[in-house]
CSV table of C-alpha atoms in Angstrom, one decimal:
chain,number,residue,atom,x,y,z
A,1,MET,CA,0.0,0.0,0.0
A,2,ALA,CA,1.3,3.5,-0.8
A,3,SER,CA,2.6,5.6,2.1
A,4,ALA,CA,1.8,9.2,2.7
A,5,SER,CA,5.1,10.2,1.2
A,6,ASP,CA,4.2,8.1,-1.9
A,7,LEU,CA,0.9,10.0,-2.3
A,8,GLY,CA,2.7,13.3,-1.8
A,9,SER,CA,5.2,12.3,-4.6
A,10,THR,CA,2.2,11.4,-6.8
A,11,ASP,CA,0.7,14.8,-6.2
A,12,ASP,CA,3.9,16.6,-7.0
A,13,TYR,CA,4.4,14.6,-10.1
A,14,GLU,CA,0.9,15.3,-11.4
A,15,ALA,CA,1.2,19.0,-10.6
A,16,LEU,CA,4.5,19.2,-12.5
A,17,MET,CA,3.5,16.9,-15.3
A,18,SER,CA,0.4,18.8,-16.3
A,19,MET,CA,-0.4,18.4,-20.0
A,20,THR,CA,0.6,22.0,-20.7
A,21,ASP,CA,4.3,21.5,-21.2
A,22,VAL,CA,3.9,18.1,-22.9
A,23,GLU,CA,1.4,19.6,-25.4
A,24,LEU,CA,3.7,22.6,-25.9
A,25,LEU,CA,6.6,20.2,-26.7
A,26,LYS,CA,4.3,18.3,-29.1
A,27,SER,CA,3.4,21.5,-30.8
A,28,ALA,CA,7.1,22.6,-31.1
A,29,TRP,CA,8.0,19.2,-32.4
A,30,ARG,CA,5.1,19.3,-35.0
A,31,GLN,CA,6.1,22.8,-36.1
A,32,GLN,CA,9.8,22.0,-36.5
A,33,LYS,CA,9.0,18.8,-38.4
A,34,ALA,CA,6.6,20.5,-40.8
A,35,ALA,CA,8.5,23.7,-41.4
A,36,PRO,CA,11.1,23.6,-44.3
A,37,GLU,CA,13.6,25.8,-42.2
A,38,ILE,CA,15.0,25.8,-38.7
A,39,LEU,CA,12.7,27.5,-36.2
A,40,GLN,CA,13.5,29.2,-32.9
A,41,PHE,CA,14.9,26.8,-30.3
A,42,GLU,CA,12.4,26.6,-27.4
A,43,SER,CA,15.0,27.0,-24.6
A,44,ARG,CA,12.7,27.6,-21.7
A,45,LEU,CA,10.3,24.9,-22.7
A,46,ILE,CA,13.1,22.4,-23.2
A,47,LYS,CA,14.6,23.2,-19.8
A,48,ARG,CA,11.3,22.7,-18.1
A,49,VAL,CA,10.6,19.3,-19.9
A,50,ARG,CA,14.1,18.1,-19.0
A,51,GLU,CA,13.4,18.9,-15.3
A,52,GLN,CA,10.1,17.1,-15.6
A,53,ILE,CA,11.7,14.0,-17.2
A,54,GLN,CA,14.1,13.9,-14.3
A,55,LEU,CA,11.2,14.0,-11.9
A,56,MET,CA,9.4,11.3,-13.8
A,57,GLU,CA,12.4,9.0,-13.7
A,58,GLU,CA,12.8,9.5,-10.0
A,59,THR,CA,9.1,8.9,-9.4
A,60,VAL,CA,9.1,5.7,-11.5
A,61,GLU,CA,12.2,4.4,-9.7
A,62,GLU,CA,10.7,5.2,-6.3
A,63,PHE,CA,7.4,3.6,-7.0
A,64,THR,CA,9.2,0.4,-8.4
A,65,GLU,CA,11.3,0.1,-5.3
A,66,SER,CA,8.5,0.6,-2.9
A,67,GLY,CA,6.3,-2.0,-4.5
A,68,PHE,CA,3.7,0.4,-5.9
A,69,ASP,CA,0.9,-1.1,-8.1
A,70,PRO,CA,2.7,-2.3,-11.3
A,71,LEU,CA,-0.2,-1.0,-13.5
A,72,THR,CA,0.2,2.5,-12.1
A,73,VAL,CA,4.0,2.3,-12.5
A,74,SER,CA,3.6,1.2,-16.1
A,75,LEU,CA,1.3,4.2,-16.8
A,76,TYR,CA,3.9,6.6,-15.4
A,77,GLN,CA,6.6,4.8,-17.5
A,78,MET,CA,4.4,5.3,-20.6
A,79,ASP,CA,4.3,9.0,-19.9
A,80,LEU,CA,8.0,9.1,-19.4
A,81,ASP,CA,8.6,7.2,-22.7
A,82,ARG,CA,6.3,9.5,-24.6
A,83,THR,CA,7.9,12.7,-23.3
A,84,GLN,CA,11.4,11.3,-24.0
A,85,PHE,CA,10.5,10.4,-27.5
A,86,LEU,CA,9.1,13.9,-28.2
A,87,LEU,CA,12.2,15.5,-26.8
A,88,ARG,CA,14.6,13.4,-28.6
A,89,SER,CA,12.7,13.6,-31.9
A,90,TYR,CA,12.5,17.4,-31.6
A,91,LEU,CA,16.3,17.7,-31.1
A,92,ARG,CA,17.0,15.1,-33.8
A,93,ILE,CA,14.9,17.0,-36.4
A,94,ARG,CA,16.7,20.2,-35.6
A,95,LEU,CA,20.1,18.5,-35.9
A,96,GLN,CA,19.1,17.1,-39.3
A,97,LYS,CA,18.2,20.6,-40.6
A,98,ILE,CA,21.4,22.1,-39.2
A,99,GLU,CA,23.5,19.4,-41.0
A,100,LYS,CA,21.6,19.9,-44.3
A,101,TYR,CA,21.7,23.7,-44.3
A,102,MET,CA,24.8,24.3,-42.1
A,103,PHE,CA,26.6,26.8,-44.4
A,104,HIS,CA,23.4,28.8,-45.0
A,105,ILE,CA,22.5,28.9,-41.3
A,106,PHE,CA,26.1,29.7,-40.3
A,107,ALA,CA,26.2,32.6,-42.7
A,108,THR,CA,22.8,34.1,-41.8
A,109,ALA,CA,22.8,36.1,-38.5
A,110,GLU,CA,19.0,35.7,-38.0
A,111,LEU,CA,19.1,32.0,-38.3
A,112,LEU,CA,22.1,31.7,-35.9
A,113,THR,CA,20.0,33.4,-33.2
A,114,ARG,CA,17.5,30.5,-33.5
A,115,LEU,CA,19.9,27.9,-32.3
A,116,SER,CA,20.7,26.8,-28.8
A,117,LYS,CA,24.2,27.2,-27.4
A,118,GLU,CA,25.1,23.6,-28.1
A,119,GLU,CA,23.7,23.9,-31.6
A,120,LYS,CA,25.8,26.9,-32.3
A,121,TRP,CA,28.9,25.1,-31.1
A,122,PHE,CA,28.0,22.1,-33.3
A,123,ILE,CA,27.4,24.1,-36.5
A,124,GLU,CA,30.6,26.1,-36.1
A,125,ARG,CA,32.7,22.9,-35.7
A,126,CYS,CA,30.9,21.2,-38.6
A,127,CYS,CA,31.4,24.1,-41.0
A,128,VAL,CA,35.1,24.6,-40.1
A,129,ASP,CA,35.9,20.8,-40.2
A,130,LEU,CA,34.0,20.1,-43.4
A,131,GLN,CA,35.4,23.2,-45.2
A,132,THR,CA,39.0,22.2,-44.1
A,133,HIS,CA,38.4,18.6,-45.3
A,134,LEU,CA,37.1,19.6,-48.7
A,135,GLU,CA,39.8,22.2,-49.3
A,136,LYS,CA,42.6,19.7,-48.5
A,137,SER,CA,41.1,16.7,-50.3
A,138,VAL,CA,39.4,18.1,-53.3
A,139,LEU,CA,39.3,21.9,-53.9
A,140,SER,CA,43.1,22.4,-53.7
A,141,GLN,CA,43.5,20.1,-56.7
A,142,LEU,CA,41.1,22.1,-58.9
A,143,PRO,CA,41.7,25.2,-60.9
A,144,TYR,CA,41.6,28.5,-58.9
A,145,THR,CA,38.2,29.5,-60.3
A,146,TYR,CA,36.6,26.3,-59.0
A,147,GLN,CA,38.1,26.2,-55.5
A,148,SER,CA,35.2,27.8,-53.8
A,149,ILE,CA,33.0,25.6,-51.5
A,150,PHE,CA,30.1,28.0,-51.9
A,151,GLN,CA,30.1,28.9,-55.6
A,152,GLN,CA,30.4,26.8,-58.8
A,153,SER,CA,32.9,29.5,-60.0
A,154,VAL,CA,34.5,32.4,-58.2
A,155,ILE,CA,33.4,34.7,-61.0
A,156,ASN,CA,29.8,34.0,-59.9
A,157,ASP,CA,28.7,36.2,-56.9
A,158,GLU,CA,25.8,33.9,-56.0
A,159,THR,CA,26.4,31.1,-53.5
A,160,ASP,CA,24.7,28.5,-55.7
A,161,MET,CA,26.3,25.6,-54.1
A,162,VAL,CA,25.0,26.3,-50.6
A,163,ALA,CA,21.9,24.3,-49.7
A,164,LYS,CA,19.0,26.5,-48.6
A,165,PRO,CA,15.5,25.6,-47.3
A,166,GLN,CA,12.8,25.7,-49.9
A,167,LEU,CA,10.4,28.3,-48.5
A,168,ASP,CA,8.0,27.8,-51.4
A,169,THR,CA,7.2,24.4,-50.0
A,170,PHE,CA,3.5,23.8,-49.4
A,171,VAL,CA,2.4,23.1,-45.8
A,172,VAL,CA,-0.7,22.2,-44.0
A,173,CYS,CA,-1.6,24.7,-41.4
A,174,LYS,CA,-4.3,26.0,-39.0
A,175,THR,CA,-4.7,29.5,-37.5
A,176,LYS,CA,-5.6,30.2,-33.9
A,177,TYR,CA,-7.1,33.5,-34.8
A,178,TYR,CA,-8.8,35.3,-37.7
A,179,LEU,CA,-6.1,36.5,-40.1
A,180,GLY,CA,-6.8,38.8,-43.1
A,181,HIS,CA,-4.9,40.2,-46.0
A,182,ILE,CA,-2.5,37.4,-46.4
A,183,GLN,CA,-0.5,37.7,-49.6
A,184,LEU,CA,0.2,34.3,-51.3
A,185,GLU,CA,2.7,35.7,-53.8
A,186,ASP,CA,5.6,38.2,-53.4
A,187,ASN,CA,5.0,41.5,-55.2
A,188,ALA,CA,8.3,41.0,-57.0
A,189,ASP,CA,6.9,37.9,-58.6
A,190,GLY,CA,3.9,39.6,-60.0
A,191,GLU,CA,3.3,40.8,-63.5
A,192,PRO,CA,3.7,44.6,-64.2
A,193,ASP,CA,0.5,46.6,-64.2
A,194,GLY,CA,-0.4,49.4,-66.5
A,195,SER,CA,2.0,51.9,-64.7
A,196,GLY,CA,4.9,49.4,-65.1
A,197,SER,CA,5.0,48.5,-61.4
A,198,GLN,CA,4.7,45.0,-60.0
A,199,LYS,CA,1.3,43.7,-58.9
A,200,PRO,CA,0.5,40.5,-57.0
A,201,LEU,CA,-0.3,37.3,-58.8
A,202,GLU,CA,-3.0,36.5,-56.3
A,203,GLU,CA,-5.5,38.5,-54.4
A,204,PRO,CA,-4.9,38.5,-50.5
A,205,PHE,CA,-7.0,35.9,-48.7
A,206,GLU,CA,-8.3,35.3,-45.2
A,207,MET,CA,-7.8,32.5,-42.8
A,208,GLU,CA,-10.6,31.5,-40.4
A,209,PRO,CA,-9.7,29.9,-37.0
A,210,ASN,CA,-9.6,26.1,-36.8
A,211,VAL,CA,-9.8,25.5,-40.5
A,212,LEU,CA,-7.0,23.5,-42.3
A,213,TYR,CA,-5.3,25.4,-45.2
A,214,PHE,CA,-2.7,24.1,-47.8
A,215,VAL,CA,-0.5,27.1,-48.6
A,216,ARG,CA,3.1,27.9,-49.4
A,217,TYR,CA,5.2,28.2,-46.3
A,218,LYS,CA,6.6,31.7,-47.2
A,219,ALA,CA,3.1,33.1,-47.2
A,220,VAL,CA,2.5,32.2,-43.6
A,221,LYS,CA,6.1,32.3,-42.3
A,222,LYS,CA,5.8,35.4,-40.2
A,223,PHE,CA,2.6,34.1,-38.6
A,224,VAL,CA,4.3,30.8,-37.7
A,225,GLU,CA,7.2,32.7,-36.1
A,226,GLU,CA,4.7,34.8,-34.1
A,227,GLY,CA,2.9,31.7,-32.9
A,228,LYS,CA,-0.4,32.5,-34.7
A,229,ILE,CA,-0.4,29.6,-37.1
A,230,ASP,CA,0.3,25.9,-36.3
A,231,LEU,CA,1.7,23.6,-38.9
A,232,TYR,CA,0.6,19.9,-39.3
């Protein structure tokens, strides 16, 4: 039978493991998985989740040693496994995007600010080590005009060999609030009007709450960053 201290531990566990942070982690995981680019690292949330995981591990261990009901222990263990999966998957998805777009992220100040301290250290080491390896093993053997790791030729100003996220990718999303005057196309992509200036290809559209939409990511990018739109 559970002691008073066991019951107290259960109350503390349930208070700390409210669904709020788990749901927030699930949302952050879903957003990061669906977005074509690296999003802001949720440092405060991740810190809280790690603390909660530690509490869960201690609780499961304590209940197991004290002979607590095996069914109850298994339920706590399931909660622990689910939370650990979400955390590991969230960090793994971010790591995959960092590896894929490392040179682009490293060269873009705004994207660097989205990384955690550990991610910044990782991307810096990766960029330096990979560039050094390629220069010594391949690039140094090529003609000078083809020795750039970022460009097909040094006479080309564009970094056309650096992998970048495709912001034109279509995403499934849902808004939490009513959003109006969303422009699907950039003005620069529009056809010139009678005065010679650019005009949008599409009319602005509106998004109703709790309705799924299938749109290009770049059209809703700022709303995703502001937390007004959820990706699925």
